[in-house]
Amino acid sequence: MEPGQLFLRYRDEGDLKAFEQLMDQFHRSLFTYLMRMLGRRHEAEDALQEVWLKIISQKDKYEHRGQFVSWMYRIAHNHCLDSYRKSRRFVDVIETGDDDEGFSIIDSLPSGEQTPLDAAAEGEELSQLERAVASLPPLIREVYLLRAAEDVPFKEIAEIQNAPLGTVLSRMNQAIKYLRKSIQTAGGELAESTA
Amino acid sequence: MKIQPLFHPGGPGHEADALEMIRMLDIPDDAPARRAFEARCAESDERAAEWEGAVSALSAGKSLRRFEPPAAIRNAVLEAARGERVVIPLPEARKPGEAWRLPGWRWAWAAIFLVFLWGGFMESQKQSEPTIEPGQLDAELLTLDQEMDSLMTDLEFDLESALQG
């Protein structure tokens, strides 16, 4: 059954099994997304719980015509933005995030700033690709992760980020070029890094 | 300071091509539009390499590590979904006068406490009162008697002096 229908069965009929199926499908994906966006495990765990609780408490706001996945990630996206603002991490990156050119976003990442995945991995061996993805600015990283790792279409990512489709495509273009360049600079190829 | 772009798209036409290429990543492999686009890319080595790079960068996302959340979060969320508000318990506000509606056993303990408190108070009062021995009382009375005699003598003397004067 499609995720939106499962959610409606939970909301309208109180079907807990439907909600459990939704959790089976998205709990791990959502946590992985939050880990890569927030970096620290304890922050991601708190965020995971809060996002699900918001989904439950705001269930009446869900519209049937909307895609459940994009609605869920929009709640998660807003949570991450709030978290960045509260902790004042990457605040410049967020505030310049709607720049159509997008180039200033990459350049505004403070040099020497500990990248989120560095904090998350805590000593674990990371692939070149993992490092390159972690060093992307949040909004560009988010587009890449949602499209490449979670299979969310660009149109839905535009809804999640509340940005025009062209901006999302541009961010994906920057992500791909940056990843290719980073990995080639490190002496590898994208195909090798995925092996 | 002017920020230098990290990427050099090489003009608006090139950028538009790049965005069209990215948009094509959303089109299913076997769709006619995608096949047509791939055929156009094959006409130029540069374009073909870019398209291949974009496709491999997209598929590389699947190889990224997945993280496992703690089971406790899932259980807490499911409890919340059942309507059991146990995740973040907050103290409930009491209605006016509700504080007096205590269970019986609490009243019993309060009464016992008050009895002990009263007993302790009475005991402390007893200990603080002065106690007078019978011998001491006689001595006190004798002293008072002597003082009265002395006062009477003084008064008589003062009266006589006044009359004579």
mmCIF file with all atom_site columns, C-alpha atoms in Angstrom, chain B residues 56-145:
data_model
loop_
_atom_site.group_PDB
_atom_site.id
_atom_site.type_symbol
_atom_site.label_atom_id
_atom_site.label_alt_id
_atom_site.label_comp_id
_atom_site.label_asym_id
_atom_site.label_entity_id
_atom_site.label_seq_id
_atom_site.pdbx_PDB_ins_code
_atom_site.Cartn_x
_atom_site.Cartn_y
_atom_site.Cartn_z
_atom_site.occupancy
_atom_site.B_iso_or_equiv
_atom_site.pdbx_formal_charge
_atom_site.auth_seq_id
_atom_site.auth_comp_id
_atom_site.auth_asym_id
_atom_site.auth_atom_id
_atom_site.pdbx_PDB_model_num
ATOM 1  C CA . SER B 1 56  ? 27.309 7.395  -11.577 1.00 0.00 ? 56  SER B CA 1
ATOM 2  C CA . ALA B 1 57  ? 27.138 10.182 -8.956  1.00 0.00 ? 57  ALA B CA 1
ATOM 3  C CA . LEU B 1 58  ? 23.446 9.478  -8.537  1.00 0.00 ? 58  LEU B CA 1
ATOM 4  C CA . SER B 1 59  ? 23.902 5.739  -8.204  1.00 0.00 ? 59  SER B CA 1
ATOM 5  C CA . ALA B 1 60  ? 26.781 6.313  -5.767  1.00 0.00 ? 60  ALA B CA 1
ATOM 6  C CA . GLY B 1 61  ? 24.234 7.647  -3.260  1.00 0.00 ? 61  GLY B CA 1
ATOM 7  C CA . LYS B 1 62  ? 22.918 4.102  -2.850  1.00 0.00 ? 62  LYS B CA 1
ATOM 8  C CA . SER B 1 63  ? 26.272 2.997  -1.460  1.00 0.00 ? 63  SER B CA 1
ATOM 9  C CA . LEU B 1 64  ? 26.199 5.477  1.418   1.00 0.00 ? 64  LEU B CA 1
ATOM 10 C CA . ARG B 1 65  ? 26.083 3.834  4.826   1.00 0.00 ? 65  ARG B CA 1
ATOM 11 C CA . ARG B 1 66  ? 22.702 3.586  6.583   1.00 0.00 ? 66  ARG B CA 1
ATOM 12 C CA . PHE B 1 67  ? 22.411 4.314  10.286  1.00 0.00 ? 67  PHE B CA 1
ATOM 13 C CA . GLU B 1 68  ? 20.388 2.231  12.731  1.00 0.00 ? 68  GLU B CA 1
ATOM 14 C CA . PRO B 1 69  ? 18.208 4.122  15.224  1.00 0.00 ? 69  PRO B CA 1
ATOM 15 C CA . PRO B 1 70  ? 17.758 2.826  18.805  1.00 0.00 ? 70  PRO B CA 1
ATOM 16 C CA . ALA B 1 71  ? 14.758 0.544  19.310  1.00 0.00 ? 71  ALA B CA 1
ATOM 17 C CA . ALA B 1 72  ? 13.575 2.632  22.261  1.00 0.00 ? 72  ALA B CA 1
ATOM 18 C CA . ILE B 1 73  ? 12.644 5.503  19.948  1.00 0.00 ? 73  ILE B CA 1
ATOM 19 C CA . ARG B 1 74  ? 10.435 3.283  17.832  1.00 0.00 ? 74  ARG B CA 1
ATOM 20 C CA . ASN B 1 75  ? 8.646  2.000  20.939  1.00 0.00 ? 75  ASN B CA 1
ATOM 21 C CA . ALA B 1 76  ? 8.155  5.519  22.294  1.00 0.00 ? 76  ALA B CA 1
ATOM 22 C CA . VAL B 1 77  ? 6.762  6.727  18.964  1.00 0.00 ? 77  VAL B CA 1
ATOM 23 C CA . LEU B 1 78  ? 4.389  3.762  18.719  1.00 0.00 ? 78  LEU B CA 1
ATOM 24 C CA . GLU B 1 79  ? 3.121  4.469  22.242  1.00 0.00 ? 79  GLU B CA 1
ATOM 25 C CA . ALA B 1 80  ? 2.500  8.058  21.210  1.00 0.00 ? 80  ALA B CA 1
ATOM 26 C CA . ALA B 1 81  ? 0.695  6.853  18.092  1.00 0.00 ? 81  ALA B CA 1
ATOM 27 C CA . ARG B 1 82  ? -1.600 4.766  20.312  1.00 0.00 ? 82  ARG B CA 1
ATOM 28 C CA . GLY B 1 83  ? -2.500 7.955  22.119  1.00 0.00 ? 83  GLY B CA 1
ATOM 29 C CA . GLU B 1 84  ? -0.561 7.118  25.255  1.00 0.00 ? 84  GLU B CA 1
ATOM 30 C CA . ARG B 1 85  ? 1.119  10.370 26.118  1.00 0.00 ? 85  ARG B CA 1
ATOM 31 C CA . VAL B 1 86  ? 4.079  8.852  27.898  1.00 0.00 ? 86  VAL B CA 1
ATOM 32 C CA . VAL B 1 87  ? 6.974  10.198 25.852  1.00 0.00 ? 87  VAL B CA 1
ATOM 33 C CA . ILE B 1 88  ? 7.413  13.534 27.566  1.00 0.00 ? 88  ILE B CA 1
ATOM 34 C CA . PRO B 1 89  ? 5.353  13.479 30.780  1.00 0.00 ? 89  PRO B CA 1
ATOM 35 C CA . LEU B 1 90  ? 4.422  16.947 31.966  1.00 0.00 ? 90  LEU B CA 1
ATOM 36 C CA . PRO B 1 91  ? 2.935  17.790 35.394  1.00 0.00 ? 91  PRO B CA 1
ATOM 37 C CA . GLU B 1 92  ? -0.817 18.283 35.056  1.00 0.00 ? 92  GLU B CA 1
ATOM 38 C CA . ALA B 1 93  ? -2.311 21.526 36.366  1.00 0.00 ? 93  ALA B CA 1
ATOM 39 C CA . ARG B 1 94  ? -4.647 21.009 39.346  1.00 0.00 ? 94  ARG B CA 1
ATOM 40 C CA . LYS B 1 95  ? -8.100 22.521 39.424  1.00 0.00 ? 95  LYS B CA 1
ATOM 41 C CA . PRO B 1 96  ? -8.894 24.957 42.281  1.00 0.00 ? 96  PRO B CA 1
ATOM 42 C CA . GLY B 1 97  ? -9.813 23.078 45.446  1.00 0.00 ? 97  GLY B CA 1
ATOM 43 C CA . GLU B 1 98  ? -8.519 19.804 44.085  1.00 0.00 ? 98  GLU B CA 1
ATOM 44 C CA . ALA B 1 99  ? -5.598 19.857 46.483  1.00 0.00 ? 99  ALA B CA 1
ATOM 45 C CA . TRP B 1 100 ? -8.018 19.221 49.411  1.00 0.00 ? 100 TRP B CA 1
ATOM 46 C CA . ARG B 1 101 ? -9.316 16.059 47.793  1.00 0.00 ? 101 ARG B CA 1
ATOM 47 C CA . LEU B 1 102 ? -6.575 13.873 49.210  1.00 0.00 ? 102 LEU B CA 1
ATOM 48 C CA . PRO B 1 103 ? -6.827 10.108 49.613  1.00 0.00 ? 103 PRO B CA 1
ATOM 49 C CA . GLY B 1 104 ? -7.868 8.808  53.087  1.00 0.00 ? 104 GLY B CA 1
ATOM 50 C CA . TRP B 1 105 ? -4.493 7.348  53.946  1.00 0.00 ? 105 TRP B CA 1
ATOM 51 C CA . ARG B 1 106 ? -2.886 10.770 53.513  1.00 0.00 ? 106 ARG B CA 1
ATOM 52 C CA . TRP B 1 107 ? -5.378 12.301 55.967  1.00 0.00 ? 107 TRP B CA 1
ATOM 53 C CA . ALA B 1 108 ? -4.549 9.529  58.487  1.00 0.00 ? 108 ALA B CA 1
ATOM 54 C CA . TRP B 1 109 ? -0.826 10.226 58.252  1.00 0.00 ? 109 TRP B CA 1
ATOM 55 C CA . ALA B 1 110 ? -1.467 13.967 58.556  1.00 0.00 ? 110 ALA B CA 1
ATOM 56 C CA . ALA B 1 111 ? -3.534 13.386 61.754  1.00 0.00 ? 111 ALA B CA 1
ATOM 57 C CA . ILE B 1 112 ? -0.818 11.184 63.303  1.00 0.00 ? 112 ILE B CA 1
ATOM 58 C CA . PHE B 1 113 ? 1.764  13.813 62.470  1.00 0.00 ? 113 PHE B CA 1
ATOM 59 C CA . LEU B 1 114 ? -0.322 16.545 64.108  1.00 0.00 ? 114 LEU B CA 1
ATOM 60 C CA . VAL B 1 115 ? -0.811 14.425 67.290  1.00 0.00 ? 115 VAL B CA 1
ATOM 61 C CA . PHE B 1 116 ? 2.946  13.918 67.571  1.00 0.00 ? 116 PHE B CA 1
ATOM 62 C CA . LEU B 1 117 ? 3.541  17.600 66.957  1.00 0.00 ? 117 LEU B CA 1
ATOM 63 C CA . TRP B 1 118 ? 1.044  18.611 69.664  1.00 0.00 ? 118 TRP B CA 1
ATOM 64 C CA . GLY B 1 119 ? 2.512  16.099 72.143  1.00 0.00 ? 119 GLY B CA 1
ATOM 65 C CA . GLY B 1 120 ? 6.002  17.403 71.539  1.00 0.00 ? 120 GLY B CA 1
ATOM 66 C CA . PHE B 1 121 ? 4.847  20.979 72.034  1.00 0.00 ? 121 PHE B CA 1
ATOM 67 C CA . MET B 1 122 ? 3.129  20.191 75.354  1.00 0.00 ? 122 MET B CA 1
ATOM 68 C CA . GLU B 1 123 ? 6.171  18.324 76.606  1.00 0.00 ? 123 GLU B CA 1
ATOM 69 C CA . SER B 1 124 ? 8.432  21.255 75.797  1.00 0.00 ? 124 SER B CA 1
ATOM 70 C CA . GLN B 1 125 ? 6.039  23.625 77.612  1.00 0.00 ? 125 GLN B CA 1
ATOM 71 C CA . LYS B 1 126 ? 6.185  21.483 80.740  1.00 0.00 ? 126 LYS B CA 1
ATOM 72 C CA . GLN B 1 127 ? 9.959  21.450 80.754  1.00 0.00 ? 127 GLN B CA 1
ATOM 73 C CA . SER B 1 128 ? 10.213 25.228 80.401  1.00 0.00 ? 128 SER B CA 1
ATOM 74 C CA . GLU B 1 129 ? 7.892  25.992 83.438  1.00 0.00 ? 129 GLU B CA 1
ATOM 75 C CA . PRO B 1 130 ? 9.837  26.955 86.703  1.00 0.00 ? 130 PRO B CA 1
ATOM 76 C CA . THR B 1 131 ? 9.455  24.437 89.551  1.00 0.00 ? 131 THR B CA 1
ATOM 77 C CA . ILE B 1 132 ? 9.522  25.637 93.202  1.00 0.00 ? 132 ILE B CA 1
ATOM 78 C CA . GLU B 1 133 ? 10.474 23.358 96.111  1.00 0.00 ? 133 GLU B CA 1
ATOM 79 C CA . PRO B 1 134 ? 8.367  23.626 99.384  1.00 0.00 ? 134 PRO B CA 1
ATOM 80 C CA . GLY B 1 135 ? 11.335 24.999 101.414 1.00 0.00 ? 135 GLY B CA 1
ATOM 81 C CA . GLN B 1 136 ? 11.978 27.654 98.792  1.00 0.00 ? 136 GLN B CA 1
ATOM 82 C CA . LEU B 1 137 ? 8.315  28.759 98.983  1.00 0.00 ? 137 LEU B CA 1
ATOM 83 C CA . ASP B 1 138 ? 8.499  29.289 102.754 1.00 0.00 ? 138 ASP B CA 1
ATOM 84 C CA . ALA B 1 139 ? 11.667 31.316 102.367 1.00 0.00 ? 139 ALA B CA 1
ATOM 85 C CA . GLU B 1 140 ? 10.026 33.399 99.645  1.00 0.00 ? 140 GLU B CA 1
ATOM 86 C CA . LEU B 1 141 ? 6.980  34.055 101.882 1.00 0.00 ? 141 LEU B CA 1
ATOM 87 C CA . LEU B 1 142 ? 9.214  35.035 104.807 1.00 0.00 ? 142 LEU B CA 1
ATOM 88 C CA . THR B 1 143 ? 11.122 37.454 102.618 1.00 0.00 ? 143 THR B CA 1
ATOM 89 C CA . LEU B 1 144 ? 7.876  38.996 101.365 1.00 0.00 ? 144 LEU B CA 1
ATOM 90 C CA . ASP B 1 145 ? 6.608  39.341 104.933 1.00 0.00 ? 145 ASP B CA 1
#
